[in-house]
mmCIF file of C-alpha atoms in Angstrom:
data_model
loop_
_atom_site.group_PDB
_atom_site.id
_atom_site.type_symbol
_atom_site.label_atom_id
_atom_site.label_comp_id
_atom_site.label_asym_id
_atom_site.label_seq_id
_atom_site.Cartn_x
_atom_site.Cartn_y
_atom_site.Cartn_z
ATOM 1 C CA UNK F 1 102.371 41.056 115.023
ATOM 2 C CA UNK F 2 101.714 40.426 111.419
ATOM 3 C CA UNK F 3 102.808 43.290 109.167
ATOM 4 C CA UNK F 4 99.599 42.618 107.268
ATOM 5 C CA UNK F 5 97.295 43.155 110.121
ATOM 6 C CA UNK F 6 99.529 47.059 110.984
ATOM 7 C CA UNK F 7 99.597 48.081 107.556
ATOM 8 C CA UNK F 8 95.433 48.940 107.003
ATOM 9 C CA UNK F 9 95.476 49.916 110.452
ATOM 10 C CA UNK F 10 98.513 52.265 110.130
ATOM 11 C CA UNK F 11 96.985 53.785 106.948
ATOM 12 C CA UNK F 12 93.731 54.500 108.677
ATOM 13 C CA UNK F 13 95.236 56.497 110.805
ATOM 14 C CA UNK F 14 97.028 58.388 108.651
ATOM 15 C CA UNK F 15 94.468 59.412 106.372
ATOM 16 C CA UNK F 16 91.809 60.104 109.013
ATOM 17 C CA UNK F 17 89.085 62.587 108.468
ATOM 18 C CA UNK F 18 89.927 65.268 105.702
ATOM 19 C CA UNK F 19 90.406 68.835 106.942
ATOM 20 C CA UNK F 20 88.756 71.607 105.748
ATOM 21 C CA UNK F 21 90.768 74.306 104.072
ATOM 22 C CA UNK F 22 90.611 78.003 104.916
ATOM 23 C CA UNK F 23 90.986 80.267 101.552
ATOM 24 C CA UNK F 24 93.391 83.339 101.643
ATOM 25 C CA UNK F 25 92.134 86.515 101.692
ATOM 26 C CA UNK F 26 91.922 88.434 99.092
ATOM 27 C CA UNK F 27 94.986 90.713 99.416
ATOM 28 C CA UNK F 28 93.731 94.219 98.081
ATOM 29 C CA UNK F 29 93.888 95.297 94.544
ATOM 30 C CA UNK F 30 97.338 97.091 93.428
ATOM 31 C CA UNK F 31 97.015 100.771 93.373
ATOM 32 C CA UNK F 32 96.523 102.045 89.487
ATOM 33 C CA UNK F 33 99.324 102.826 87.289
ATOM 34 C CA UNK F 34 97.539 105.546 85.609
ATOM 35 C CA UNK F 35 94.663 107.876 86.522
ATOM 36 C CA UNK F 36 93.260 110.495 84.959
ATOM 37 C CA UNK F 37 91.836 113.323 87.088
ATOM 38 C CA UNK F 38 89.959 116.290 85.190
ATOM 39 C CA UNK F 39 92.850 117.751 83.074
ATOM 40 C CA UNK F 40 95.628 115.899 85.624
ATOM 41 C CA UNK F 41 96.749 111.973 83.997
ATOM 42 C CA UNK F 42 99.232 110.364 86.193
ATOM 43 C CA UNK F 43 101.387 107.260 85.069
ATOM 44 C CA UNK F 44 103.716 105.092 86.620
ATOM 45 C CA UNK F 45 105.980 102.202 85.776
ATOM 46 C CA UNK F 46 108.737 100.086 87.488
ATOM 47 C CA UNK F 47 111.998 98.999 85.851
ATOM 48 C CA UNK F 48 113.530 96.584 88.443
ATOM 49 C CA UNK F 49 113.230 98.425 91.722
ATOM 50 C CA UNK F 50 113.374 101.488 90.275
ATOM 51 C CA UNK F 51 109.530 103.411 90.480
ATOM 52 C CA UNK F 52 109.251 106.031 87.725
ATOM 53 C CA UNK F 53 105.713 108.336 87.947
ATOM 54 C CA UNK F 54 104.686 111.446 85.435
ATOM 55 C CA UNK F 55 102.424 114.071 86.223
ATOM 56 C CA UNK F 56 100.802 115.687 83.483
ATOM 57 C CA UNK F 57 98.383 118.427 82.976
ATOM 58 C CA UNK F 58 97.906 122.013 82.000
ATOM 59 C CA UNK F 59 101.944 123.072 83.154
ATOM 60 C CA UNK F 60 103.320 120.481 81.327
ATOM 61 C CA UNK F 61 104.724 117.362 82.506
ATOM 62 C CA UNK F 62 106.513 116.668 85.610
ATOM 63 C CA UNK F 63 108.674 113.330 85.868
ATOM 64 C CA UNK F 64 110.026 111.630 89.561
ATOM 65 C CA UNK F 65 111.913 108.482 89.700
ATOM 66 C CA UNK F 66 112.853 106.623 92.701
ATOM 67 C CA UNK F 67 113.553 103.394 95.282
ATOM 68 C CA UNK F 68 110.493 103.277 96.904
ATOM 69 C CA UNK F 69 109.207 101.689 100.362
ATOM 70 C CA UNK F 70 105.771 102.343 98.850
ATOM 71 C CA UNK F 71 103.869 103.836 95.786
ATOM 72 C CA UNK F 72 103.577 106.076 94.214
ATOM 73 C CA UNK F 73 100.076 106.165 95.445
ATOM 74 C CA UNK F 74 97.765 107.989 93.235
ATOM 75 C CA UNK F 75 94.302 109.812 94.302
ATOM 76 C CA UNK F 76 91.727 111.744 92.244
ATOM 77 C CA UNK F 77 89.815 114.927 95.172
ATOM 78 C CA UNK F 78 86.340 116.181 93.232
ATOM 79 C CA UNK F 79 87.066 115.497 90.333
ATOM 80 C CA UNK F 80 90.106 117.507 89.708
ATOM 81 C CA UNK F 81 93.332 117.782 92.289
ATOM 82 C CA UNK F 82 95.312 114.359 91.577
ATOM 83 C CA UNK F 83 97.381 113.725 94.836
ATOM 84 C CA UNK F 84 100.496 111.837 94.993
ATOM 85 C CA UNK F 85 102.007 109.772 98.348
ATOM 86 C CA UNK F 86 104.985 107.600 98.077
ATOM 87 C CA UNK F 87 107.487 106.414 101.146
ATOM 88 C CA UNK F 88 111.118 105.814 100.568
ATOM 89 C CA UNK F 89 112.921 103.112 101.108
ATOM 90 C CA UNK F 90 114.605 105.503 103.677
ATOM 91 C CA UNK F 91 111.301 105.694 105.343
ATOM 92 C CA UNK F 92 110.518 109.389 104.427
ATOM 93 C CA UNK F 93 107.042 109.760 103.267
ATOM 94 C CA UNK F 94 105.248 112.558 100.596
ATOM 95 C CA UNK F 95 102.712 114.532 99.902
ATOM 96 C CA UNK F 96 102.201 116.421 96.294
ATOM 97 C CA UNK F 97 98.629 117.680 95.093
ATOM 98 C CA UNK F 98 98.137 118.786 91.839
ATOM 99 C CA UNK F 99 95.847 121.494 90.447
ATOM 100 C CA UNK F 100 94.497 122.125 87.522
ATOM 101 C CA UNK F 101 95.594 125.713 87.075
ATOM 102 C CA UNK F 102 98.978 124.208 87.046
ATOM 103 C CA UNK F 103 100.293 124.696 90.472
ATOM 104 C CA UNK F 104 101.234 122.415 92.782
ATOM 105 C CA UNK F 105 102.312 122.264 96.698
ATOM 106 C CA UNK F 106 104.112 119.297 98.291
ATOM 107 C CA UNK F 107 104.489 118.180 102.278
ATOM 108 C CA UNK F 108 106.071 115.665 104.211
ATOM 109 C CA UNK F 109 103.768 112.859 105.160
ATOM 110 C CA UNK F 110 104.213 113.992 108.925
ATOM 111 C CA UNK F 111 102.502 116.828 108.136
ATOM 112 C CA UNK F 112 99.217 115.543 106.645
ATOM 113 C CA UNK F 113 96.143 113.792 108.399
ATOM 114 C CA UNK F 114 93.473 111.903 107.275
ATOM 115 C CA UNK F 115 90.076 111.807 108.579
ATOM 116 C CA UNK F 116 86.764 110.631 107.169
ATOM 117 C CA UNK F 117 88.179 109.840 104.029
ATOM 118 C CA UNK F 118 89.449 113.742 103.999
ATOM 119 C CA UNK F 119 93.135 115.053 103.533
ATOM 120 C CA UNK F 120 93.663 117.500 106.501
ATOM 121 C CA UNK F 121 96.541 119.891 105.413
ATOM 122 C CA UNK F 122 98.508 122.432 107.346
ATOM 123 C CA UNK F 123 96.123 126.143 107.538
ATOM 124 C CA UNK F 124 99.398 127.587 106.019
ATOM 125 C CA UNK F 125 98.432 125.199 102.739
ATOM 126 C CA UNK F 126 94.838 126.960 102.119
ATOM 127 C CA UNK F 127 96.664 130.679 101.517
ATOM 128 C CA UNK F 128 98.444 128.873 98.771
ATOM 129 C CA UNK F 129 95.706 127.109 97.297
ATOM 130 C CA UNK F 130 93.528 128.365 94.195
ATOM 131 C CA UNK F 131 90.148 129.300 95.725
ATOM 132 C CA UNK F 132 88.013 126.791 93.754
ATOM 133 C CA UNK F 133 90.150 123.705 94.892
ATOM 134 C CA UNK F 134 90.225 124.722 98.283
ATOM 135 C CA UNK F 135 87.899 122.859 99.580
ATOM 136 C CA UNK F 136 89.146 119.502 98.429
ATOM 137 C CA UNK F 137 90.599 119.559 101.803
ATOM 138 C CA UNK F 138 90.567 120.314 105.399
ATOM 139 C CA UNK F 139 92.828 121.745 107.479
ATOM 140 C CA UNK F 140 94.975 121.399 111.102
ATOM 141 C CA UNK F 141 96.733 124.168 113.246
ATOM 142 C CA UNK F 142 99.134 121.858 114.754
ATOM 143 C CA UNK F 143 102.231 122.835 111.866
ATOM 144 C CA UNK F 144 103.063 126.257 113.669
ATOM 145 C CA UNK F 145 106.390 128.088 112.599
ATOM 146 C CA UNK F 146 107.886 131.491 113.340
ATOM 147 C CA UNK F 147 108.440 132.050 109.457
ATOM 148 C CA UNK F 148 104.871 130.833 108.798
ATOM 149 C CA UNK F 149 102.777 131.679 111.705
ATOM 150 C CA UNK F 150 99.077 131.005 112.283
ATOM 151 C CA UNK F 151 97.010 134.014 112.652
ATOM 152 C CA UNK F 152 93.749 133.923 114.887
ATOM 153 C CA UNK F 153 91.794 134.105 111.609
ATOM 154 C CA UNK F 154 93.184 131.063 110.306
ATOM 155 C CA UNK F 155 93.077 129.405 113.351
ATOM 156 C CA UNK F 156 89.058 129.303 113.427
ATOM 157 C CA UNK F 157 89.262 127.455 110.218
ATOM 158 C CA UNK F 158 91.199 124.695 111.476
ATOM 159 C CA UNK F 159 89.707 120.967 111.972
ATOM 160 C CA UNK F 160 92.030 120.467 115.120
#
């Protein structure tokens, strides 16, 4: 066979008909580094795999560093408790909501649900919450301890 003849015929083959190409999907937007919420600003920054975050508001200012898995994650609740969820690289996950009378309560992930775009905290949470940013969230009786116990009251409150 004549090389001249299997050359056109090889590179016919080869090139065949041109394939479409599927486009990535968008991968989501990065969580912010800063948000403001009412008198709450949060800010974060990484220096090599170190995560550094700063909560500030009416208390003063309240600095975290760490290795993190994930976040810090930062969410605004009407317009005035700024949470805070980060994993580390241990695999422990938290919890911190800020108010804007200054206080403050943090949880293990574990302990915190989500549904309908609503944090569900522990009843023993709402006790220790300022009554105008209580209902920011919902709450579950499933975190029952002897030290902490659920009364019948509370339980009626209680998503699940």
């Amino acid at each position: 066979m004549k090389w001249s003849l299997l050359l056109p015929v090889t590179a016919a083959l080869l090139a065949g008909p041109a394939q479409a190409q599927t486009a990535k999907p968008a991968s989501p937007p990065p969580p912010p580094t800063n948000l403001a919420c009412g008198v709450l600003k949060a800010e974060t920054s990484k220096t090599g795999s170190t995560s550094n975050w700063t909560v500030s508001g009416p208390a003063g200012k309240n600095t975290e560093t760490g290795v993190l898995k994930s976040g810090p994650r930062f969410e605004c609740l009407e317009g005035a408790v700024l949470t805070v969820e980060f994993t580390s690289t241990a695999g422990h996950s938290f919890f911190d909501a800020y108010f804007p009378d200054g206080t403050n309560i943090g949880y293990g992930r574990q302990q915190i649900d989500r549904r309908g775009g609503r944090v569900i905290l522990p009843i023993q949470a709402k006790g220790r919450i300022a009554a105008p940013y209580r209902t920011a969230f919902d709450y579950h009786c499933k975190l029952t301890m002897p030290a902490d116990p659920i009364t019948p009251a509370m339980r009626a409150e209680c998503a699940f």
